[in-house]
PDB file of C-alpha atoms and ligand atoms in Angstrom:
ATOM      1  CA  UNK A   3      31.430  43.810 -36.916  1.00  0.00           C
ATOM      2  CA  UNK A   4      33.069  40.423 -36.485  1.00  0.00           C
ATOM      3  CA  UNK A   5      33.307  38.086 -33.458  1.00  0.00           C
ATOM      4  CA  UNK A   6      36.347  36.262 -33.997  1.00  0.00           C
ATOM      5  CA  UNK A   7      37.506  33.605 -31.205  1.00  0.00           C
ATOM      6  CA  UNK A   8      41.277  32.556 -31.189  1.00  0.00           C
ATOM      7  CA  UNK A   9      41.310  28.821 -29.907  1.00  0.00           C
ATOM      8  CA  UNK A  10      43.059  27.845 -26.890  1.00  0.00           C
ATOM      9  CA  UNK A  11      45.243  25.172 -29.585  1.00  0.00           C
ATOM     10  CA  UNK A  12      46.276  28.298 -31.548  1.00  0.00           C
ATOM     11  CA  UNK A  13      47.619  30.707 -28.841  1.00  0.00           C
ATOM     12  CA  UNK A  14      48.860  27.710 -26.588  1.00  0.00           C
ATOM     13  CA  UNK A  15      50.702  24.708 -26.631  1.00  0.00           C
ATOM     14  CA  UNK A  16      47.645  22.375 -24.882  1.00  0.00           C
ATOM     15  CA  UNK A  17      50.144  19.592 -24.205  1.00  0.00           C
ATOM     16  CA  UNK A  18      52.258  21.957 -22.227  1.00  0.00           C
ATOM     17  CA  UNK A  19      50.739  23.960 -18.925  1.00  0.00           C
ATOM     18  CA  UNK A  20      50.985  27.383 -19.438  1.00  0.00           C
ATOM     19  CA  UNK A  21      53.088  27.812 -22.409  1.00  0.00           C
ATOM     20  CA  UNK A  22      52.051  30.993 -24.924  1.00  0.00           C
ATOM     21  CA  UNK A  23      52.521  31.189 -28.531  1.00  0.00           C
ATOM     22  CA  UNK A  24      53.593  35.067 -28.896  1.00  0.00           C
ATOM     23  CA  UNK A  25      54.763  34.494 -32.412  1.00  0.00           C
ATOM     24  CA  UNK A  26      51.159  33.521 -33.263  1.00  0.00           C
ATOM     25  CA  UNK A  27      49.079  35.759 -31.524  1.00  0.00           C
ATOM     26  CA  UNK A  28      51.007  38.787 -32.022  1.00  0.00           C
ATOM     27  CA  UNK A  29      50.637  37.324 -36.090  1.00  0.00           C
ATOM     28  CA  UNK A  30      47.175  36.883 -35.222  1.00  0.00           C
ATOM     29  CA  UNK A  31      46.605  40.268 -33.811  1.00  0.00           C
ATOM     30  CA  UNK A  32      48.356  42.085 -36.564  1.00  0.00           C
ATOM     31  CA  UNK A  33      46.056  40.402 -39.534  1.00  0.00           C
ATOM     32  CA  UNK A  34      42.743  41.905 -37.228  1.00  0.00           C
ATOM     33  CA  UNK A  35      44.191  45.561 -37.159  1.00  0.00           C
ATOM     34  CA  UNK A  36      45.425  45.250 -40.766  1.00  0.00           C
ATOM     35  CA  UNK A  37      41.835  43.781 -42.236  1.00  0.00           C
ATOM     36  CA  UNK A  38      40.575  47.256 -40.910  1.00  0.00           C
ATOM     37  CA  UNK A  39      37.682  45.464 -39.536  1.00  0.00           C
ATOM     38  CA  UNK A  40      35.745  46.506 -36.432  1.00  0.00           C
ATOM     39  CA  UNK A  41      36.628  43.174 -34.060  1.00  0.00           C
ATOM     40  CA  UNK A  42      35.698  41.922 -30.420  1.00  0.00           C
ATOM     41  CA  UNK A  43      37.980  39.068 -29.651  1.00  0.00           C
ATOM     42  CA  UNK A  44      37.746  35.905 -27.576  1.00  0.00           C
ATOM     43  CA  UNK A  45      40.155  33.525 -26.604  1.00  0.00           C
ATOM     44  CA  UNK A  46      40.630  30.222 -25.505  1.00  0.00           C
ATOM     45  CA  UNK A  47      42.576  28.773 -22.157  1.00  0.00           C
ATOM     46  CA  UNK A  48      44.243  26.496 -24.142  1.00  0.00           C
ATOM     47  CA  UNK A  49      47.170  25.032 -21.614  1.00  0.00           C
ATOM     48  CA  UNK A  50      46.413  27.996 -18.886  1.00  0.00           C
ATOM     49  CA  UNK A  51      42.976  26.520 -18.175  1.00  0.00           C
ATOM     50  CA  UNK A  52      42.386  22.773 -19.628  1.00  0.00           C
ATOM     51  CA  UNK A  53      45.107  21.254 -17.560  1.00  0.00           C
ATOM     52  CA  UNK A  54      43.821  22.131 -14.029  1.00  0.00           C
ATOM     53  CA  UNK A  55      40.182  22.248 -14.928  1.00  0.00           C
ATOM     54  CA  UNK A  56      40.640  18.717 -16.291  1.00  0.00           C
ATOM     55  CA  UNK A  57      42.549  17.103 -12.897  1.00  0.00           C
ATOM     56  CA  UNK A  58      40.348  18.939 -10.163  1.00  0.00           C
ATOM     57  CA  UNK A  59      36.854  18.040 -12.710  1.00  0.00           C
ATOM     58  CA  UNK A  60      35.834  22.170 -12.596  1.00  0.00           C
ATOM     59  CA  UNK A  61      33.534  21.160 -15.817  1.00  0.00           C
ATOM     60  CA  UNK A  62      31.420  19.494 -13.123  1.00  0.00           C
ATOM     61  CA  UNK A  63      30.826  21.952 -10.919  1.00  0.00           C
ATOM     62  CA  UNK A  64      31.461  22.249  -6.810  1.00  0.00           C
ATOM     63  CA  UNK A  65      32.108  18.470  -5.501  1.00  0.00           C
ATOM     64  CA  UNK A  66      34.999  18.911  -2.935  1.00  0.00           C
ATOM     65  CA  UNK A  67      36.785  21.834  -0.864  1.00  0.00           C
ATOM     66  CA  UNK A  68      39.886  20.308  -2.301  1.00  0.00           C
ATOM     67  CA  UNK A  69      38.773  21.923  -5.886  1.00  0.00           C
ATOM     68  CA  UNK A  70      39.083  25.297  -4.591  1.00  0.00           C
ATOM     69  CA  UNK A  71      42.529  26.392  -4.784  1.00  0.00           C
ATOM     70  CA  UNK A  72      42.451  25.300  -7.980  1.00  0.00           C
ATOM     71  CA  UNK A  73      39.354  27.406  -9.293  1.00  0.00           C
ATOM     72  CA  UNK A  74      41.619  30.356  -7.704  1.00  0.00           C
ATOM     73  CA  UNK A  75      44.832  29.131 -10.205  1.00  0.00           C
ATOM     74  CA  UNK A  76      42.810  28.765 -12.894  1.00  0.00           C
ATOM     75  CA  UNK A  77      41.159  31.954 -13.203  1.00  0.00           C
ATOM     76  CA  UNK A  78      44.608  33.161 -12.128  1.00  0.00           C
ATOM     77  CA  UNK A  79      46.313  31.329 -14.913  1.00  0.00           C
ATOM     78  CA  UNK A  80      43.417  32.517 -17.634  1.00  0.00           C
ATOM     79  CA  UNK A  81      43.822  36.215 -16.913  1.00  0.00           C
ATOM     80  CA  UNK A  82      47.782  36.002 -17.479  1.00  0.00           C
ATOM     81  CA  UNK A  83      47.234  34.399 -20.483  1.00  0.00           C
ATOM     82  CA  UNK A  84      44.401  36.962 -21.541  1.00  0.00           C
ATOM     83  CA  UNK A  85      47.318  39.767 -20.541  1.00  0.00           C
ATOM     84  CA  UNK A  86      49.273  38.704 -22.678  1.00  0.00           C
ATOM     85  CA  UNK A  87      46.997  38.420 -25.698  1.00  0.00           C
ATOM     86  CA  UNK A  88      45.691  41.792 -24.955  1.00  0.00           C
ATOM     87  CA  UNK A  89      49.523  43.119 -25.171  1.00  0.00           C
ATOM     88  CA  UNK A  90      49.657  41.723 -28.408  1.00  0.00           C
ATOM     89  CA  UNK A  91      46.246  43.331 -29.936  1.00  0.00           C
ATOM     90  CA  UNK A  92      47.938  46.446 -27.924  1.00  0.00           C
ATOM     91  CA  UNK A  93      51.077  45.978 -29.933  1.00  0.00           C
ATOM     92  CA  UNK A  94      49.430  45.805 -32.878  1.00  0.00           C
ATOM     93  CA  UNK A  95      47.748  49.228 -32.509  1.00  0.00           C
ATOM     94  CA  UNK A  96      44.757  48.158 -31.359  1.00  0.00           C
ATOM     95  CA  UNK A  97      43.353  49.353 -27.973  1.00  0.00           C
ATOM     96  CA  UNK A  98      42.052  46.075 -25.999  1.00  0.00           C
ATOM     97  CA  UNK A  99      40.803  45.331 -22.456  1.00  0.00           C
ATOM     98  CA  UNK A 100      39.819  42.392 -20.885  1.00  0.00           C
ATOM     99  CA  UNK A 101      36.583  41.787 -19.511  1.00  0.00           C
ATOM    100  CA  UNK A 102      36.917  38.197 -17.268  1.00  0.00           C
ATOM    101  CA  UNK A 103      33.434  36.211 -17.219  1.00  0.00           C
ATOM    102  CA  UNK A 104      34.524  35.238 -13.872  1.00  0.00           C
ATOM    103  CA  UNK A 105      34.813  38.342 -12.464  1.00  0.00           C
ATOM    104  CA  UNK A 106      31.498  40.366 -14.646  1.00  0.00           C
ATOM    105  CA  UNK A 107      29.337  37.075 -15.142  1.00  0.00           C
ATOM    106  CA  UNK A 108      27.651  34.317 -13.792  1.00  0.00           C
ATOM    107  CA  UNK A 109      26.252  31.362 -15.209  1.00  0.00           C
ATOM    108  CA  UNK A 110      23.316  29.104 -14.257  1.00  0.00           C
ATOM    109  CA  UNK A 111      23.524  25.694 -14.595  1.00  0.00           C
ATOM    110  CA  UNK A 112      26.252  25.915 -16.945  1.00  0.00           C
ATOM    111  CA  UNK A 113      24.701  28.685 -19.255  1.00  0.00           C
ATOM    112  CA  UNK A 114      26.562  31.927 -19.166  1.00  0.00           C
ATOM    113  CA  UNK A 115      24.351  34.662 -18.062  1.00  0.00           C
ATOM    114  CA  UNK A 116      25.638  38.275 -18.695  1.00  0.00           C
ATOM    115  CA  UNK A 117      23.413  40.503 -17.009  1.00  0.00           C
ATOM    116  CA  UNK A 118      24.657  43.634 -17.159  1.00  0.00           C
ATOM    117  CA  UNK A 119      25.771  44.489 -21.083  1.00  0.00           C
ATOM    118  CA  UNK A 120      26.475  47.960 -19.926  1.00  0.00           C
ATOM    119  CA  UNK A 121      30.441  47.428 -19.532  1.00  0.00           C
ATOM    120  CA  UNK A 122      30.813  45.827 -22.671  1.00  0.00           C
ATOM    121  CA  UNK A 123      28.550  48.197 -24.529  1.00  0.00           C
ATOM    122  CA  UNK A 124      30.637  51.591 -23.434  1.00  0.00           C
ATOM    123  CA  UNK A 125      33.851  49.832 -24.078  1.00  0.00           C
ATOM    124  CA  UNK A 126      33.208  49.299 -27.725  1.00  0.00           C
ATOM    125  CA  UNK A 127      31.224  52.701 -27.731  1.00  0.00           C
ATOM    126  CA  UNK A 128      34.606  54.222 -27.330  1.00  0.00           C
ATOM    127  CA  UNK A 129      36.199  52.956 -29.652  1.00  0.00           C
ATOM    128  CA  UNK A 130      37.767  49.832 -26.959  1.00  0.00           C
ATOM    129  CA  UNK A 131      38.201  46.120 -27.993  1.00  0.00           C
ATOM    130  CA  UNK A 132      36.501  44.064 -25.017  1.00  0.00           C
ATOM    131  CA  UNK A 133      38.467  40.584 -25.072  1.00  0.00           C
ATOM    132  CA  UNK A 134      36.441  38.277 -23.055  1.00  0.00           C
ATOM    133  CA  UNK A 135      38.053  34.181 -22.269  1.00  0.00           C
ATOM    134  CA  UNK A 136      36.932  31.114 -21.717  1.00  0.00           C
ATOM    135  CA  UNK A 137      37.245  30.958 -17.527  1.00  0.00           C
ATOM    136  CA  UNK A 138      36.077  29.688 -14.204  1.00  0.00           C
ATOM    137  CA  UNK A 139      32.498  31.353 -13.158  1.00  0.00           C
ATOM    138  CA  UNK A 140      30.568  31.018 -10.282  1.00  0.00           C
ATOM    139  CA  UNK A 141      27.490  29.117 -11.161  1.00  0.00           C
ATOM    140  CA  UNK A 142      23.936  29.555  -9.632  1.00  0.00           C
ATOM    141  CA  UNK A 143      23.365  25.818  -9.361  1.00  0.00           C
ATOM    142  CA  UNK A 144      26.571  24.005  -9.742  1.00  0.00           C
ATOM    143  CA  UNK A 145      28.764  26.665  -7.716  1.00  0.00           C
ATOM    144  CA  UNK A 146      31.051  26.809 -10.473  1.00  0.00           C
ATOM    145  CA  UNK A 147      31.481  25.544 -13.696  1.00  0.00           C
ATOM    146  CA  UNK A 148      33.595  25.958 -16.743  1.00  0.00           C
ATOM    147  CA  UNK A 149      32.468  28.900 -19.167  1.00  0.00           C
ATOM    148  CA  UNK A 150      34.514  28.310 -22.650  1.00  0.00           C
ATOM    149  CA  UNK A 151      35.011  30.742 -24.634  1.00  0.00           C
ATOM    150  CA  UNK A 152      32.217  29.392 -27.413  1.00  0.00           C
ATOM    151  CA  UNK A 153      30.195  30.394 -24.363  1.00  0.00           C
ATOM    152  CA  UNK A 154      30.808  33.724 -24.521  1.00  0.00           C
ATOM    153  CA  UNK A 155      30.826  33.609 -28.111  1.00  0.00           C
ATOM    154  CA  UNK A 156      27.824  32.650 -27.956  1.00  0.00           C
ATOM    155  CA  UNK A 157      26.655  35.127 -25.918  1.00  0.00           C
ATOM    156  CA  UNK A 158      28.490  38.047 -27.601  1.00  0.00           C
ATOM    157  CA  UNK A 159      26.731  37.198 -31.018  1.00  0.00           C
ATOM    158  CA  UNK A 160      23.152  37.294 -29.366  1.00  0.00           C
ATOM    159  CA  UNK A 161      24.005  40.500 -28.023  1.00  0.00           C
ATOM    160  CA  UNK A 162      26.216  42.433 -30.371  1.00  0.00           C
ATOM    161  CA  UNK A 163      24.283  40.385 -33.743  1.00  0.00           C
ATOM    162  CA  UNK A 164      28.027  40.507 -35.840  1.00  0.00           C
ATOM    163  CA  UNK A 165      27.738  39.781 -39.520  1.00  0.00           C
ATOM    164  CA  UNK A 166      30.221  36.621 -38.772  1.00  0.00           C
ATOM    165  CA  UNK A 167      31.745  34.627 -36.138  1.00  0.00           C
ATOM    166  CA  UNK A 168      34.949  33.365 -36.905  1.00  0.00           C
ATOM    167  CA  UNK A 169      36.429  30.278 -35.027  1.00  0.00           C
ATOM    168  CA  UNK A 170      39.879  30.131 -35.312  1.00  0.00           C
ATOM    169  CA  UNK A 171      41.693  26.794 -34.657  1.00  0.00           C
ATOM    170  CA  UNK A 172      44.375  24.925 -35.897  1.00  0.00           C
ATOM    171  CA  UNK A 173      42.391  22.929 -38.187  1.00  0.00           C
ATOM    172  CA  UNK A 174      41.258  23.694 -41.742  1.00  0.00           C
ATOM    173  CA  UNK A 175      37.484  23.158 -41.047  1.00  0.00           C
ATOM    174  CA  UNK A 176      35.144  19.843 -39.893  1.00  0.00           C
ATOM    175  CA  UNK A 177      36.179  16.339 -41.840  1.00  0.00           C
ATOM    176  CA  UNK A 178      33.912  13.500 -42.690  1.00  0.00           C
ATOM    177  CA  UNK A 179      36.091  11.433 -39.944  1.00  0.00           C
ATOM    178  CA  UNK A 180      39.494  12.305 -38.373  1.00  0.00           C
ATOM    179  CA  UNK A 181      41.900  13.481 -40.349  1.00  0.00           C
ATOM    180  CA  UNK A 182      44.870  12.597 -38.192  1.00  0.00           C
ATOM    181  CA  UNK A 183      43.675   8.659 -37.877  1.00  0.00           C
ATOM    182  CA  UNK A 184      41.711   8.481 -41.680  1.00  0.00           C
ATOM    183  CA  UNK A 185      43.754   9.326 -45.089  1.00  0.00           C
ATOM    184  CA  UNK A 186      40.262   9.399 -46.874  1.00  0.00           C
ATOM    185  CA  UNK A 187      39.042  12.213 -44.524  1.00  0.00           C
ATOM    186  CA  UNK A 188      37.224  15.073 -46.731  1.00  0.00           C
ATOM    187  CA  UNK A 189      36.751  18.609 -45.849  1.00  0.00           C
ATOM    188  CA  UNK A 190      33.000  19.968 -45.292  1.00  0.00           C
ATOM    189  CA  UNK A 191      32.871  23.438 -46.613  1.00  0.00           C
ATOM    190  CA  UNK A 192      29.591  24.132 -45.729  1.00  0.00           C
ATOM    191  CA  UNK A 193      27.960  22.060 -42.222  1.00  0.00           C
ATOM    192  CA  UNK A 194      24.348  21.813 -41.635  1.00  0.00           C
ATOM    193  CA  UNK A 195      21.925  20.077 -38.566  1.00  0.00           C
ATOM    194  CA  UNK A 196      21.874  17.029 -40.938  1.00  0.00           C
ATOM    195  CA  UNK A 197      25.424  17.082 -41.648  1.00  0.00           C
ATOM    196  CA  UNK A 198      26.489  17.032 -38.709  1.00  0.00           C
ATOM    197  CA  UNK A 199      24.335  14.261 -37.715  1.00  0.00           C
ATOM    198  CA  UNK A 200      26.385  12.206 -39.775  1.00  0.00           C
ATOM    199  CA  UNK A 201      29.501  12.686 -38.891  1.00  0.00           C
ATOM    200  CA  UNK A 202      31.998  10.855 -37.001  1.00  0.00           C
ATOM    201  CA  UNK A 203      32.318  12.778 -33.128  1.00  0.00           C
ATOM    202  CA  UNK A 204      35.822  11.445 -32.874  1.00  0.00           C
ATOM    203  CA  UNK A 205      37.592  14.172 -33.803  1.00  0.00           C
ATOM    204  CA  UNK A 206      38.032  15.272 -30.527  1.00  0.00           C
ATOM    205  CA  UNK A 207      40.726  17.143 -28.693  1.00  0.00           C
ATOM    206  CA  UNK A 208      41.544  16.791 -25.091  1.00  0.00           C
ATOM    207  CA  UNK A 209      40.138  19.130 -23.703  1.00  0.00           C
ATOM    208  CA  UNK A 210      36.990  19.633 -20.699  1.00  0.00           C
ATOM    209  CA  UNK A 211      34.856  21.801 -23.496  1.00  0.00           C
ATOM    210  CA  UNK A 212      34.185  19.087 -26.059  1.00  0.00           C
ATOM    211  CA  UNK A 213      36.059  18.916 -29.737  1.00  0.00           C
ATOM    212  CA  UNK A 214      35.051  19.729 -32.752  1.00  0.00           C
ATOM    213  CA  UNK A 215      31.713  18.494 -33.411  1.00  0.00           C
ATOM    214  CA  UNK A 216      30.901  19.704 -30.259  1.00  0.00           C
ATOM    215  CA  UNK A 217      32.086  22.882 -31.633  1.00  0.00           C
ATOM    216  CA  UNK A 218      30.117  22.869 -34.781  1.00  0.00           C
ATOM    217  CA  UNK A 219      26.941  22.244 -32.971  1.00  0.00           C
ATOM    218  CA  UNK A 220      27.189  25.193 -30.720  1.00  0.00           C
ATOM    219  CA  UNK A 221      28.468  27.076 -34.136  1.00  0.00           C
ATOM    220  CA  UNK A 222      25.042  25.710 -35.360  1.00  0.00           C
ATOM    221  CA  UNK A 223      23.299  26.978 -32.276  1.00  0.00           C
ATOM    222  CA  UNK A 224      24.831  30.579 -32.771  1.00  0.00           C
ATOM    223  CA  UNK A 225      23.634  30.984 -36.352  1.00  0.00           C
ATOM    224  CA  UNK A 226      20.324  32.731 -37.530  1.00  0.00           C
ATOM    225  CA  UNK A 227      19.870  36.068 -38.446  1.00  0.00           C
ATOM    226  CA  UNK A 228      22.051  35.946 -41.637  1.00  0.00           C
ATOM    227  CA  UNK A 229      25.174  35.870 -39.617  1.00  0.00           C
ATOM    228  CA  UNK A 230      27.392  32.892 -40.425  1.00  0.00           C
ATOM    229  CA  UNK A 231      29.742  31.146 -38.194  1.00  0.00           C
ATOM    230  CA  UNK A 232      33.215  30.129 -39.679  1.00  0.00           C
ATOM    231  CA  UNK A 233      35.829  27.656 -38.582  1.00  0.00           C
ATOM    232  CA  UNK A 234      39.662  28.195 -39.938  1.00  0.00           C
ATOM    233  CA  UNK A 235      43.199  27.386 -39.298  1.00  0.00           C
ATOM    234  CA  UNK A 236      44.714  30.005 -38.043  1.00  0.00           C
ATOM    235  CA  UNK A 237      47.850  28.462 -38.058  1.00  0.00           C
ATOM    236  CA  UNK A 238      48.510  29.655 -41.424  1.00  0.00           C
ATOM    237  CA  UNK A 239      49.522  32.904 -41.948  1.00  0.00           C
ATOM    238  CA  UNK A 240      47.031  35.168 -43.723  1.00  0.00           C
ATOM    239  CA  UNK A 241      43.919  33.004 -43.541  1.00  0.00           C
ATOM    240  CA  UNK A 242      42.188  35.343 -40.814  1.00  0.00           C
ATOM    241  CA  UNK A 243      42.884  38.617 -42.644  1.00  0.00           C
ATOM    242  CA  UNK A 244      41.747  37.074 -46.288  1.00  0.00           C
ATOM    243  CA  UNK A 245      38.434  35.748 -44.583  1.00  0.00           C
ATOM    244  CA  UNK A 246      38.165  38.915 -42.600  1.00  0.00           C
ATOM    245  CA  UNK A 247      38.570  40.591 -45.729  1.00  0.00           C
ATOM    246  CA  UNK A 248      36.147  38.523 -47.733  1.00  0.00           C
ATOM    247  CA  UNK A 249      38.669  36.588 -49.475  1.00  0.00           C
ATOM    248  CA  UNK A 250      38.070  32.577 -50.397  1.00  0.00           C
ATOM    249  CA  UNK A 251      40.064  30.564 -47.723  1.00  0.00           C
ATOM    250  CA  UNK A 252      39.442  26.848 -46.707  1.00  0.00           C
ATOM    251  CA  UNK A 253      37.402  26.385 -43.945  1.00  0.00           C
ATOM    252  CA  UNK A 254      34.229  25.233 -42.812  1.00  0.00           C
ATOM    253  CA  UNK A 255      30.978  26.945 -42.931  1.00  0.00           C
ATOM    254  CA  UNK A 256      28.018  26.854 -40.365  1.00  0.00           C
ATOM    255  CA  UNK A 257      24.790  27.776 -41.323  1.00  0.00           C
ATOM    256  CA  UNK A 258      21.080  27.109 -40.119  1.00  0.00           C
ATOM    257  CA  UNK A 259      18.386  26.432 -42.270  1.00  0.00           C
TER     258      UNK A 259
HETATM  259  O1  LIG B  21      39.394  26.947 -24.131  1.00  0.00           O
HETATM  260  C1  LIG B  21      37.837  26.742 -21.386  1.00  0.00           C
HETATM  261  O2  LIG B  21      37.629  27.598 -22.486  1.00  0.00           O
HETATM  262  P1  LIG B  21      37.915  27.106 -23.970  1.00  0.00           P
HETATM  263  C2  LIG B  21      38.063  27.503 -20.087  1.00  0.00           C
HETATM  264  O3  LIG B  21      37.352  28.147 -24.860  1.00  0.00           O
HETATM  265  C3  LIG B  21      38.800  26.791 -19.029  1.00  0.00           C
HETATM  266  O4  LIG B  21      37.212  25.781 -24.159  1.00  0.00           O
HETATM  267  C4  LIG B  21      39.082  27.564 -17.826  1.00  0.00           C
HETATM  268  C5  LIG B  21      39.211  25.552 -19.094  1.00  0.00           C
END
């Protein structure tokens, strides 16, 4: 089975609140049901969650009353944007739900804890795609915090043990420096612990869930047990389905050692 995560910068435009890419997910959606692969899907907030979460500081937990409203319009804004995703893997024949973190979960002190695997378990025992988001959950310790959807990645591979994770972004992989500021920048195929250590942790995005090295170490963190953990572009059409597939595509490869 693969885990396969469709990043917020894919499936949004992040520099404009609450704007959906349909073109691309419903693109997206059609290369998972046409790799014939057994899939769970997660998805970013991209625009629908970033923006707010970012002004009222939700990454750092309960601080002020005047936060509240806006942990409401997040998770309000998240589940219309997980709607619509789900409409699109519906569209493209394949039978999706959504499972909200912040309505099934809870974390403590920022680690999402998923207690019960029962609801995700029958879903996919029937034959159901549970689509799970990055989101606003309650929080033991903090009251709240931010749960991305690595998070539940993260917790999805521990439970469900896929044979890979895919990350899909809209870059080709991890680059010695940025490629946007640095000509010279070189793709890493293949990222270790050491690796990553030397790389330069500016190629960020602006988001509240760190950028891409932050990324690669929780990638890091998810592999073991022979499954890898993969980070493409899924702005170009046909990379998911050839990786899903087992076809060569550029991207960046996590693995432990
Ligand atoms: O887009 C963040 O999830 P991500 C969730 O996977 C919110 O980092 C609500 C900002």
């Amino acid at each position: 089975m693969m885990l396969i995560k469709l990043g917020g910068s894919v499936i949004t435009d992040k520099s404009q609140y609450r704007r959906f890419d349909k073109d691309a997910v419903s693109r997206l959606c059609r290369e998972i049901a046409e790799s014939g692969k057994q899939a769970v899907v997660v998805h970013g907030a991209g625009s629908f969650g970033h923006i707010l979460a970012k002004r009222y500081s939700l990454q750092d937990g309960y601080s002020s009353k005047e936060q509240i409203p806006a942990v409401a319009m997040v998770q309000h804004d998240v589940r219309e944007l997980s709607s619509m995703v789900v409409a699109e893997l519906l569209e493209a024949g394949i039978p999706a739900v959504s499972v909200p973190p912040g309505s099934c979960f809870v974390m403590d002190d920022g680690k999402l804890v998923i207690g019960d695997e029962e609801p995700i378990r029958s879903l996919l025992a029937m034959g159901i795609m549970p689509v799970l988001f990055g989101d606003v959950v309650m929080d033991r310790k903090k009251g709240f915090g931010i749960c991305s959807g690595d998070q539940a990645m993260e917790a999805l591979a521990e439970m469900l043990k896929p044979e890979k994770a895919v990350f899909v972004s809209d870059i080709d992989g991890l680059y010695t420096s940025d490629p946007k500021k640095d000509p010279d920048a070189k793709l890493i195929p293949e990222v270790t612990e050491e690796v990553l250590k030397k790389v330069s942790t500016e190629q960020s995005v602006d988001d509240v869930t760190g950028g891409v090295a932050g990324k690669m170490k929780e990638m890091l963190d998810m592999c073991g047990n022979g499954m890898e953990c993969v980070l493409i572009n899924g702005t170009i059409p046909g990379n998911l389905q050839n990786l899903l597939e087992g076809k060569e595509v550029k991207c960046t490869v996590a693995r432990a050692i």
